[in-house]
Amino acid sequence: MGIKSVVRRRLENHHIKKAHKRQLDTIRQHIAASKENIAPLSAAQDEEAKAYWQRFGFDIKTDWHRFFYAMTGRWTPQYITNSVFYRYIQDSLNDRRITSAWSDKAYLDRFVNAARTPRCVVRNTSGRLSNESFELISPEEAESIMNRYDALVVKPALFTSKGKGVRLIKKPYDFKAVDREYKSNYVIQLPITQHKDMAQLNSSSVNTIRVNSVLLDGKAEIMSCFVKVGKQGEFADNSGHERYFIGIDPQTGKYMDYCIDHDLNKYTSIPSGFNFAGQPVPNFDQLKETVAKAHACIPHFAFAFWDVCVEADGNATIIEANLDTPNIIVAQATGFPFLGEQTEQIMRYYQTHRK
Amino acid sequence: MFDKKPLQRLYYKDFTNGRITKFNLLVRIRDIRKQKDRDVKERLKLIGGGYPGSRKEFKETVLTYWDKYGFKPNIDYYRLYCVGKDSFDPRYITDPVWICYILPYFNDLSMRRAYDDKGMYHRLFTGVKHPDTVIKRMGGYFYNGDGEQLISAEDAKKLCLKEEALIFKPALDSSKGKGIKFYDRTSCTEKDLNDIIAHAGRNFVAQRLVRQHPYLSALNESSLNTIRVITFHFKGEVHMLSALLRIGADGAKVDNTSAGGSAVPIRPDGRLYEKSVNRKSEWVDETAKGVKYRDIQVPNFADVVDTAKRLHCQLPHLNIIGWDFAVEEDGSPVLVEFNVRPEQNQISCGPTFGDMTDEVLDEAFIKKTLRQ
């Protein structure tokens, strides 16, 4: 194995996070163990998928296509594999040197100033405390600011994943305890009231929509999206395993007729009992517009993966900008190819713009 | 001289971006040390050897002081810094220690690239004047002056053609005035403008020239003479470490010392010190046109310092920043750029941390309480 391959493999492993790897293994297990459940692709389909990716210089195995076809019932050669996306496309079109800084929640409102973002009342950046308008404050002042509000959300601002550490806190506040727990790089924000239609999925959590967007030739578009339904009783929508993902048609903004859990098992209902199949996401057009505006603010990234919430007034709020590791397995298992209708365009762009 | 362990930890984020091995890292550090040692030797030759203190004195004052931090600094740096002084001053910090230890400790350099982007200044800093930006290019896309509207390459060119004169600056990876291009409608054709845009790269800003204050343009008309203020966030407060006025060489368009310019330290009240120093460590007391430095008062200096301190609060993860401000005709400070790896200005302004040195070094090398 040459040095280049070692470096590439190392990079791939570095970028695919632990939870993601688990899903990767799940797919492999599904394919290896239950051959009878996952019908093989026909020879024509197999050839079509291989020929499709061969055009862009990739020799692929069609196991992924087989799995996603069985899962979604929708055949397309455009399903993309982890290795192709992470090793080649994302590495080439996103400036990875600045991902951590640009996904800093404490500065989201500055970086993505064209879109609505949650209001940060206290920010801690590398141990430095500042208020909403970036003026230095003392811990006592931070506590007095917090006391103006009945409930607040505390989140780690950097290097976060899977909703770890996201907590709703209520009066009386103990700022010192919060500071001890989160140490540095965290934000204290005003909580968001989600749209009543989104609350039907699960009322205890803020159910956010993961929107994967692409910026090509100065125009931002949505590739694929799905909604994350939190565990009942939990505040964050992406912690724990009893959570569900429902695919959304990026063209119509309607939910698919099934959902999947974290281990990629398929269901037709969710614990809240809400019948989601074919229901529209509230204000989806406005959501698309918000994401397009937000992505135009971060031109160093061809791909961005947003967590968006539809607020009670129907406006979309960008909760988080993920620029590093999208969950392409869930995105594809919930219904549509990860790169969506833009697959062809993106691949051609990759061929001309790769570094 | 170097304890390698903390270097690996501190430097990992900056140079390697998590991708390069320990070996590359150590090679890079060794190179920095060698380069800086060579520079100091050359400068000492130019000034005739520097402060002539004995090795015994050096051992008693400097080595004893630095021993508790685990360093054994090179005497050449102190000979250079203590020129014209009565004794060695151990509070001076050598360049390798500054670059390899102090800066990576206080500044999270893994964030440098994101915040150092000139195309982002309008979003990062509010409440300060920026030079009038006509177009900017970020990540290969053209934006209008305020950076909020994507425009086509053709529209960007049209906007530039309407202007009398423009300065094109690289927005990323720029230093020492490299890559700066000027466009002047009287002398440049449309083809020249096309060439400038084509060769300016994927990240640049095109700005109108700042009309500087007459006091400053009297020092050298051809360049924009900027005020370099170094601010330091320490223990919940922003301090000013040093301030310099940088003056371009006669006929030069940029004020960088590396491009032949000189730097004059500024007193706290805004008056200049008597002498300026250039890259060759030569001290001069008047400009090429015979203006005495000591007669010059930097306009609105207090406002410049206040603005730098205020802006520092808006910039996260970085505790030592070098700001470049210009002063407009009406006296208002204009943020030209900032630098997250500023040079120390010790030759012209004395020990970097002044009276705070003990406290700062204790923090950086012994207590290490900074959360990052």
XYZ file of C-alpha atoms in Angstrom:
727
model
C 0.000 0.000 0.000
C 1.449 3.316 -1.040
C 1.829 6.334 1.186
C -1.009 8.110 -0.611
C -3.430 5.291 0.145
C -2.354 5.210 3.790
C -2.946 8.942 4.114
C -6.307 8.696 2.367
C -7.475 5.852 4.560
C -6.297 7.742 7.629
C -8.251 10.792 6.510
C -11.359 8.789 5.894
C -11.195 7.204 9.314
C -10.548 10.555 10.872
C -13.606 12.155 9.343
C -16.094 9.374 9.780
C -17.174 9.529 13.359
C -17.782 6.647 15.694
C -21.561 6.604 15.380
C -21.257 6.860 11.661
C -18.923 3.886 11.555
C -21.496 1.883 13.450
C -24.038 2.510 10.722
C -21.460 1.597 8.152
C -20.958 -1.715 9.931
C -24.734 -2.152 10.160
C -25.033 -1.885 6.405
C -22.275 -4.408 5.934
C -23.961 -6.744 8.404
C -27.355 -6.295 6.763
C -25.871 -7.151 3.433
C -23.801 -10.058 4.724
C -26.409 -11.612 7.028
C -29.765 -11.179 5.370
C -29.209 -11.811 1.730
C -32.708 -13.136 1.339
C -34.201 -9.881 2.728
C -32.171 -7.666 0.459
C -32.924 -8.768 -3.050
C -29.928 -8.648 -5.392
C -29.844 -6.018 -8.079
C -30.660 -7.127 -11.568
C -27.725 -7.389 -13.964
C -28.940 -4.277 -15.790
C -29.141 -2.251 -12.563
C -25.729 -3.434 -11.455
C -24.241 -2.440 -14.775
C -26.048 0.893 -14.806
C -24.734 1.873 -11.365
C -21.177 0.834 -12.195
C -21.248 2.612 -15.551
C -22.706 5.763 -13.973
C -19.827 6.153 -11.496
C -17.241 4.917 -13.976
C -17.982 8.026 -16.024
C -16.542 10.129 -13.193
C -13.581 7.827 -12.660
C -14.828 5.737 -9.727
C -14.924 1.946 -9.633
C -17.564 1.102 -7.087
C -19.178 -1.965 -5.578
C -22.954 -1.973 -5.803
C -23.663 -3.247 -2.277
C -24.763 0.218 -1.201
C -27.121 0.564 -4.126
C -28.585 -2.793 -3.278
C -29.140 -1.814 0.344
C -30.671 1.578 -0.385
C -32.850 0.172 -3.155
C -34.206 -2.447 -0.750
C -34.722 0.197 1.926
C -36.389 2.890 -0.152
C -37.923 0.932 -3.011
C -36.601 3.642 -5.327
C -34.013 2.684 -7.954
C -31.409 5.190 -9.063
C -27.715 4.759 -9.818
C -27.080 8.092 -8.057
C -26.690 6.632 -4.537
C -23.228 7.617 -3.412
C -20.885 5.571 -1.246
C -19.092 6.854 1.833
C -15.662 6.364 0.362
C -16.367 8.309 -2.812
C -17.923 11.224 -0.942
C -15.478 11.570 1.939
C -12.263 10.596 0.242
C -12.693 12.555 -2.914
C -15.613 14.908 -3.273
C -15.949 16.594 0.095
C -12.217 16.793 0.659
C -11.827 18.431 -2.676
C -14.657 20.959 -2.640
C -14.801 22.033 1.036
C -12.000 23.969 2.698
C -11.510 21.655 5.654
C -8.934 23.873 7.315
C -11.631 26.251 8.470
C -14.529 23.926 9.215
C -14.228 24.040 12.991
C -14.071 27.841 13.125
C -17.008 28.332 10.764
C -19.225 25.861 12.576
C -18.649 27.640 15.910
C -22.122 28.163 17.414
C -20.921 31.222 19.317
C -20.286 32.962 16.003
C -23.044 31.473 13.876
C -24.948 34.748 13.858
C -21.880 36.551 12.510
C -20.905 34.030 9.858
C -24.427 33.308 8.649
C -25.785 36.799 9.131
C -28.280 36.601 6.252
C -30.410 33.964 7.991
C -32.254 33.799 11.290
C -30.255 32.126 14.077
C -30.992 31.524 17.776
C -30.304 34.507 20.064
C -27.124 33.977 22.125
C -27.263 35.838 25.419
C -23.932 34.631 26.793
C -20.990 33.275 24.788
C -17.823 31.658 25.983
C -15.037 31.521 23.437
C -11.801 29.912 24.631
C -12.713 30.860 28.208
C -13.567 34.476 27.315
C -17.067 35.488 28.374
C -18.997 37.937 26.249
C -22.564 39.107 25.910
C -24.843 39.206 22.889
C -22.975 42.138 21.342
C -19.507 40.677 22.003
C -18.632 42.891 24.968
C -16.543 41.256 27.679
C -18.547 40.434 30.803
C -17.781 38.996 34.219
C -19.363 35.764 35.555
C -21.610 37.886 37.805
C -22.838 39.890 34.835
C -23.443 36.649 32.928
C -25.636 35.394 35.749
C -27.606 38.630 35.879
C -28.177 38.424 32.109
C -29.405 34.851 32.500
C -31.803 35.883 35.248
C -33.717 38.031 32.770
C -35.093 34.879 31.138
C -37.228 32.038 32.490
C -35.628 29.254 30.487
C -32.396 28.971 28.516
C -30.538 26.434 26.427
C -26.855 25.654 27.048
C -24.824 24.080 24.255
C -21.167 23.351 23.619
C -20.141 25.653 20.773
C -17.307 23.752 19.161
C -16.506 20.163 18.232
C -19.969 18.941 19.099
C -21.847 15.950 17.816
C -25.037 14.074 18.455
C -26.554 16.732 20.687
C -24.070 15.970 23.436
C -24.345 18.497 26.244
C -27.392 20.348 24.865
C -29.556 21.141 27.881
C -32.604 23.210 28.760
C -32.091 25.016 32.055
C -34.625 26.920 34.115
C -34.563 29.489 36.903
C -32.881 29.727 39.423
C -29.628 29.711 37.488
C -26.200 28.879 38.845
C -23.782 30.275 36.292
C -20.726 28.978 38.118
C -22.042 25.418 37.899
C -22.678 25.828 34.167
C -19.191 27.259 33.676
C -17.616 24.428 35.667
C -19.445 21.848 33.607
C -18.897 23.269 30.128
C -15.471 24.834 30.863
C -14.959 26.726 27.599
C -16.532 27.242 24.201
C -20.212 27.128 24.984
C -23.240 29.300 24.316
C -26.325 30.144 26.319
C -29.245 30.782 23.995
C -32.927 31.596 24.219
C -35.032 28.473 23.644
C -36.947 28.110 20.402
C -40.647 27.404 20.181
C -41.200 25.080 17.300
C -44.118 25.095 14.878
C -47.140 23.134 16.093
C -46.902 20.777 13.128
C -43.317 19.934 14.020
C -44.252 19.444 17.691
C -46.707 16.733 16.612
C -43.734 14.508 15.777
C -42.512 14.686 19.372
C -43.453 17.482 21.709
C -40.571 17.186 24.197
C -37.766 17.764 21.678
C -37.068 20.483 19.145
C -37.357 18.395 15.988
C -34.909 19.829 13.519
C -34.639 19.270 9.819
C -31.236 18.266 8.479
C -30.875 20.058 5.189
C -27.925 19.171 2.972
C -27.166 21.966 0.544
C -24.689 22.586 -2.222
C -23.288 25.872 -3.555
C -22.402 25.592 -7.216
C -21.735 28.430 -9.629
C -22.980 30.943 -7.080
C -26.325 29.259 -6.545
C -27.213 27.308 -3.393
C -29.669 24.422 -3.664
C -30.968 21.680 -1.437
C -29.646 18.198 -2.228
C -31.547 16.133 0.331
C -33.207 16.548 3.699
C -34.766 14.586 6.512
C -36.330 15.402 9.862
C -34.888 14.186 13.135
C -37.490 13.161 15.702
C -36.170 13.118 19.263
C -36.643 10.510 21.929
C -39.809 11.069 23.934
C -39.041 13.047 27.075
C -35.626 14.200 25.770
C -34.882 17.806 24.876
C -32.275 17.320 22.147
C -33.493 15.636 18.985
C -30.290 13.816 18.283
C -29.227 12.192 21.523
C -29.793 8.575 22.409
C -30.861 5.729 20.170
C -34.643 5.840 20.310
C -34.917 8.528 17.733
C -36.303 8.450 14.258
C -35.489 9.936 10.904
C -38.179 10.685 8.342
C -37.205 11.478 4.785
C -38.512 14.634 3.101
C -38.945 15.029 -0.636
C -36.731 18.043 -1.425
C -39.000 19.039 -4.318
C -42.414 18.900 -2.646
C -41.475 19.204 1.016
C -43.628 16.221 2.011
C -42.684 13.428 4.409
C -42.011 9.937 3.102
C -44.314 7.126 4.179
C -41.795 5.391 6.457
C -39.146 6.265 8.976
C -35.950 4.639 10.179
C -34.252 4.475 13.544
C -30.618 4.888 14.423
C -29.874 1.247 13.623
C -31.499 1.586 10.206
C -34.601 -0.437 11.068
C -37.668 0.568 9.109
C -40.992 1.630 10.708
C -44.237 3.090 9.482
C -45.183 4.883 12.692
C -43.479 6.872 15.441
C -44.086 6.712 19.228
C -46.138 9.940 19.270
C -48.649 8.250 16.942
C -48.621 11.143 14.458
C -49.461 9.923 10.967
C -46.717 11.671 9.041
C -46.924 9.940 5.660
C -47.416 12.498 2.886
C -47.822 15.418 5.326
C -46.117 18.655 4.300
C -43.307 20.307 6.275
C -44.617 23.730 7.346
C -43.335 26.631 5.254
C -40.911 24.460 3.281
C -40.344 27.026 0.527
C -39.293 29.627 3.042
C -36.994 27.052 4.647
C -35.329 26.403 1.295
C -34.874 30.106 0.778
C -33.325 30.538 4.248
C -30.856 27.735 3.629
C -29.903 29.151 0.222
C -29.283 32.575 1.784
C -27.249 31.045 4.600
C -25.119 28.982 2.239
C -24.341 32.026 0.093
C -22.673 33.461 3.238
C -20.123 30.642 3.442
C -18.584 30.390 -0.024
C -15.533 28.420 1.093
C -17.746 25.359 1.394
C -19.440 23.738 -1.566
C -21.331 21.485 0.854
C -23.041 22.485 4.078
C -25.307 20.416 6.294
C -27.716 22.544 8.284
C -29.904 21.794 11.260
C -32.953 23.965 10.719
C -35.961 24.452 12.951
C -39.340 25.787 11.854
C -40.383 28.218 14.565
C -43.922 28.804 15.836
C -44.332 31.823 13.520
C -43.424 29.662 10.513
C -39.962 31.141 9.972
C -36.982 28.845 9.558
C -34.116 29.275 12.029
C -30.637 27.878 11.435
C -29.702 26.078 14.646
C -26.381 24.701 13.557
C -24.062 24.667 10.576
C -22.346 21.307 10.154
C -19.524 21.502 7.699
C -17.670 18.321 8.366
C -19.486 15.007 8.526
C -22.977 14.682 7.118
C -24.803 11.471 7.773
C -25.010 10.270 4.199
C -26.269 6.835 5.169
C -29.358 8.159 6.941
C -29.912 10.752 4.216
C -30.034 8.019 1.574
C -31.840 5.390 3.654
C -34.677 7.853 4.271
C -35.518 8.106 0.620
C -33.336 10.031 -1.806
C -29.750 10.002 -3.100
C -27.550 12.164 -0.911
C -26.505 14.524 -3.694
C -30.080 14.537 -4.975
C -30.992 15.862 -8.389
C -27.701 17.744 -8.478
C -25.568 14.563 -8.508
C -24.623 14.865 -12.162
C -23.889 18.581 -11.891
C -21.821 18.153 -8.711
C -19.757 15.355 -10.199
C -19.007 17.397 -13.304
C -18.095 20.352 -11.095
C -15.836 18.063 -9.065
C -14.048 16.947 -12.202
C -13.229 20.513 -13.198
C -12.666 22.071 -9.773
C -10.943 19.374 -7.741
C -7.760 20.474 -5.983
C 17.243 24.616 24.083
C 13.793 23.298 23.309
C 11.659 21.069 25.414
C 9.862 19.216 22.646
C 6.791 17.952 24.444
C 4.828 21.194 24.842
C 5.824 22.139 21.309
C 4.147 19.093 19.908
C 1.007 19.830 21.841
C 0.877 23.511 21.028
C 1.964 23.318 17.461
C -0.095 20.357 16.462
C -3.200 22.359 15.740
C -1.500 25.103 13.819
C 0.878 23.618 11.343
C -0.505 20.195 10.963
C -4.237 20.732 10.878
C -4.327 17.248 12.338
C -2.731 15.734 9.279
C 1.038 15.858 9.496
C 3.290 13.680 11.585
C 5.415 14.514 14.585
C 8.485 14.392 12.389
C 7.302 17.196 10.078
C 6.442 19.237 13.118
C 9.883 19.012 14.680
C 11.554 19.750 11.385
C 9.436 22.880 11.018
C 10.326 24.081 14.523
C 14.010 23.464 13.956
C 13.808 25.463 10.727
C 12.175 28.418 12.470
C 14.854 28.447 15.143
C 17.689 28.266 12.637
C 16.190 30.986 10.453
C 15.621 33.372 13.351
C 19.101 32.749 14.798
C 20.567 33.554 11.398
C 18.508 36.753 11.092
C 19.655 37.982 14.482
C 23.306 37.327 13.660
C 22.996 39.336 10.450
C 21.322 42.238 12.203
C 23.986 42.226 14.912
C 26.679 42.495 12.248
C 24.927 45.510 10.752
C 24.858 47.377 14.071
C 28.374 46.402 15.058
C 27.796 43.688 17.637
C 25.029 45.135 19.830
C 25.178 45.401 23.621
C 28.657 44.328 24.724
C 27.731 42.674 28.050
C 29.833 39.739 29.274
C 28.694 36.118 29.201
C 28.895 36.097 32.987
C 26.426 38.970 33.204
C 24.170 37.205 30.691
C 24.258 34.041 32.767
C 23.472 35.856 35.989
C 20.599 37.915 34.652
C 19.004 36.223 31.651
C 19.789 32.521 31.996
C 18.851 32.471 35.664
C 15.558 34.158 34.868
C 14.636 31.774 32.036
C 15.851 28.667 33.809
C 12.599 28.298 35.755
C 10.692 28.141 32.464
C 13.048 25.516 31.039
C 14.736 27.693 28.414
C 18.301 28.593 27.638
C 18.016 31.557 25.258
C 20.641 32.553 22.729
C 22.742 35.543 23.811
C 22.567 37.138 20.341
C 18.937 38.137 20.801
C 19.746 39.994 24.013
C 22.756 41.730 22.475
C 20.384 43.026 19.790
C 17.471 43.983 22.055
C 19.609 45.668 24.736
C 21.531 47.986 22.380
C 22.015 51.320 24.098
C 20.999 49.926 27.510
C 23.103 49.647 30.668
C 22.504 45.955 31.286
C 20.812 42.843 29.922
C 17.054 42.868 30.453
C 15.736 39.300 30.873
C 12.156 40.367 30.120
C 12.849 40.352 26.394
C 11.417 37.299 24.654
C 13.395 35.640 21.896
C 11.721 35.091 18.528
C 11.720 31.250 18.636
C 10.040 31.308 22.079
C 7.523 33.889 20.850
C 6.678 31.977 17.684
C 6.836 28.422 18.986
C 5.470 28.827 22.508
C 3.829 32.130 23.388
C 1.728 32.652 20.255
C 0.417 29.068 20.024
C -0.439 29.176 23.727
C -2.402 32.397 23.670
C -3.803 32.159 20.155
C -5.724 29.129 18.960
C -3.984 29.133 15.611
C -6.191 26.408 14.195
C -8.808 29.179 13.950
C -6.415 31.609 12.291
C -7.366 30.937 8.690
C -11.072 31.443 9.274
C -10.827 34.757 11.109
C -7.888 36.129 9.139
C -10.015 36.286 5.987
C -10.264 39.939 4.871
C -13.495 39.132 3.083
C -15.068 38.449 6.497
C -14.087 41.693 8.264
C -17.412 43.360 7.550
C -19.230 40.566 9.372
C -16.774 40.116 12.228
C -16.245 43.731 13.186
C -19.064 46.121 13.714
C -18.785 49.707 14.873
C -15.587 50.496 12.978
C -14.848 52.031 9.580
C -13.468 49.708 6.918
C -11.893 50.879 3.653
C -14.619 51.232 0.976
C -14.779 47.805 -0.604
C -15.952 47.721 -4.217
C -15.892 43.964 -4.802
C -14.611 40.936 -2.996
C -13.980 37.377 -4.023
C -14.460 34.592 -1.511
C -13.999 30.915 -2.292
C -13.975 31.790 -6.001
C -17.318 33.665 -5.938
C -17.640 37.393 -6.476
C -19.572 39.522 -4.004
C -20.511 43.168 -3.973
C -18.757 45.564 -1.616
C -20.699 44.757 1.538
C -20.278 41.047 0.874
C -23.979 40.248 1.007
C -24.801 39.846 -2.680
C -23.328 37.268 -5.047
C -22.546 38.874 -8.403
C -21.176 37.621 -11.700
C -17.551 38.071 -12.759
C -18.739 40.440 -15.496
C -20.635 42.643 -13.016
C -17.613 42.631 -10.716
C -15.445 43.935 -13.538
C -17.996 46.629 -14.389
C -17.998 47.824 -10.777
C -14.196 48.080 -10.842
C -14.178 49.986 -14.118
C -16.310 52.730 -12.570
C -13.583 53.472 -10.008
C -10.692 55.896 -10.320
C -8.199 53.845 -8.347
C -8.331 50.537 -6.494
C -6.107 48.382 -4.370
C -6.414 44.596 -4.757
C -5.361 42.693 -1.653
C -5.227 38.924 -1.166
C -7.834 38.065 1.493
C -6.067 34.957 2.725
C -2.463 33.891 3.254
C -1.097 37.372 2.796
C 1.867 38.825 4.589
C 4.447 41.565 4.204
C 2.414 43.298 1.499
C 2.830 40.382 -0.915
C 0.335 40.023 -3.736
C -0.999 43.581 -3.431
C -1.866 45.101 -6.817
C -2.955 48.623 -7.746
C -5.381 49.678 -10.444
C -5.442 53.250 -11.704
C -7.908 54.209 -14.414
C -5.585 56.802 -15.893
C -2.728 54.391 -16.455
C -4.391 50.954 -16.692
C -6.435 49.593 -19.551
C -9.364 47.207 -19.290
C -7.001 44.391 -20.219
C -4.754 45.299 -17.274
C -7.762 45.103 -14.989
C -8.669 41.688 -16.399
C -5.125 40.532 -15.695
C -5.213 41.860 -12.132
C -8.504 40.066 -11.419
C -7.350 36.868 -13.083
C -4.118 36.751 -11.092
C -5.544 37.893 -7.760
C -6.651 34.360 -6.890
C -9.857 32.955 -5.444
C -9.863 35.159 -2.340
C -9.259 38.888 -2.561
C -10.773 42.271 -1.792
C -10.734 45.311 -4.074
C -10.914 48.574 -2.140
C -10.815 52.287 -2.792
C -7.670 53.975 -1.534
C -7.985 55.472 1.950
C -7.453 59.242 2.062
C -5.159 59.517 5.017
C -4.784 62.320 7.512
C -2.486 65.151 6.311
C -0.154 64.663 9.301
C 0.477 61.105 8.197
C 0.701 61.743 4.484
C 3.344 64.402 5.249
C 5.641 61.565 6.368
C 5.388 59.749 3.055
C 2.759 60.554 0.489
C 3.105 57.503 -1.721
C 2.113 54.903 0.888
C -0.746 54.484 3.340
C 1.084 54.869 6.640
C -0.594 52.691 9.220
C -0.580 52.430 12.973
C 0.268 48.947 14.250
C -1.245 48.394 17.694
C -0.669 45.091 19.488
C -3.381 44.194 21.956
C -3.347 41.385 24.490
C -6.333 39.866 26.225
C -5.210 38.707 29.652
C -7.212 37.970 32.784
C -10.463 39.460 31.515
C -8.961 42.708 30.250
C -7.555 43.901 26.942
C -4.134 45.596 27.258
C -2.142 47.479 24.653
C 1.348 46.007 24.397
C 2.936 48.377 21.935
C 2.147 50.803 19.149
C 4.147 51.753 16.085
C 3.659 54.049 13.162
C 4.781 52.345 9.976
C 6.016 54.625 7.236
C 6.619 53.492 3.677
C 9.897 54.069 1.861
C 10.047 57.080 -0.450
C 8.003 56.210 -3.555
C 6.825 52.854 -2.181
C 3.115 52.077 -2.200
C 3.140 49.855 0.888
C 4.413 50.667 4.359
C 5.856 47.296 5.340
C 9.343 47.362 6.831
C 10.198 44.352 4.679
C 9.498 46.563 1.644
C 11.974 49.212 2.803
C 9.685 51.088 5.183
C 10.496 52.107 8.725
C 8.684 51.979 12.058
C 8.533 54.641 14.770
C 7.279 53.743 18.237
C 4.404 55.853 19.523
C 4.292 57.272 23.044
C 1.103 56.694 25.085
C 0.026 60.308 24.443
C 0.265 59.816 20.670
C 3.530 61.641 20.031
C 6.240 59.778 18.153
C 9.567 58.842 19.673
C 12.660 60.539 18.293
C 13.909 57.778 16.037
C 12.593 55.245 13.583
C 14.086 51.840 12.918
C 14.206 50.020 9.605
C 14.689 46.381 8.683
C 18.451 46.776 8.960
C 18.112 48.005 12.576
C 19.314 51.477 11.566
C 18.023 54.319 13.720
C 17.058 57.516 11.890
C 15.569 60.671 13.403
C 13.890 62.247 10.376
C 12.041 61.222 7.236
C 13.501 61.359 3.724
C 11.930 64.824 3.410
C 13.519 66.049 6.616
C 10.465 65.938 8.918
C 11.626 65.267 12.486
C 9.772 62.356 14.024
C 9.612 63.926 17.461
C 7.494 66.790 16.060
C 4.772 64.469 14.840
C 1.597 63.806 16.804
C -0.409 60.787 15.612
C -3.941 62.086 15.023
C -6.645 60.591 17.200
C -4.328 58.000 18.703
C -6.476 57.447 21.807
C -9.439 56.615 19.592
C -7.329 54.142 17.606
C -6.279 52.337 20.783
C -9.842 52.270 22.147
C -11.130 50.888 18.852
C -8.450 48.164 18.812
C -9.352 47.133 22.356
C -13.060 47.099 21.524
C -12.549 45.039 18.374
C -10.379 42.549 20.227
C -13.441 41.562 22.272
C -15.245 40.670 19.048
C -12.550 38.263 17.906
C -12.661 34.877 19.599
C -9.942 32.319 20.372
C -7.135 34.833 19.833
C -5.508 36.697 22.709
C -2.613 38.457 20.983
C -3.476 40.501 17.926
C -1.612 43.090 15.878
C -3.997 45.645 14.383
C -3.238 47.899 11.435
C -5.221 51.121 11.444
C -5.147 54.027 9.068
C -6.447 57.459 10.078
C -8.752 59.186 7.605
C -8.747 62.873 6.772
C -11.445 63.529 9.372
C -9.446 61.701 12.046
C -11.534 58.541 12.253
C -9.659 55.228 12.528
C -10.050 52.783 9.633
C -9.348 49.091 10.167
C -6.979 48.004 7.410
C -6.192 44.498 8.666
C -5.153 42.486 11.683
C -2.466 39.925 12.190
C -2.648 36.936 14.516
C 1.085 36.304 14.399
C 2.389 39.803 14.982
C 6.069 40.497 15.396
C 7.093 41.698 18.816
C 8.513 45.187 18.070
C 10.964 44.706 20.926
C 13.796 46.639 19.299
C 11.687 49.772 19.053
C 9.217 49.349 21.938
C 11.038 47.399 24.658
C 10.051 44.063 26.252
C 6.811 42.780 24.719
C 4.867 42.278 27.927
C 6.630 45.022 29.903
C 5.725 44.882 33.579
C 3.368 41.950 32.995
C 6.203 39.678 31.781
C 6.525 37.591 34.970
C 2.787 37.047 35.193
C 2.438 36.156 31.517
C 5.362 33.734 31.464
C 4.135 32.054 34.644
C 0.770 31.569 32.955
C 2.215 30.275 29.680
C 4.847 27.921 31.090
C 3.875 27.034 34.648
C 0.193 27.553 35.492
C -1.311 26.905 32.038
C -4.823 27.769 33.098
C -6.027 29.133 29.753
C -8.980 27.121 28.485
C -9.022 26.370 24.819
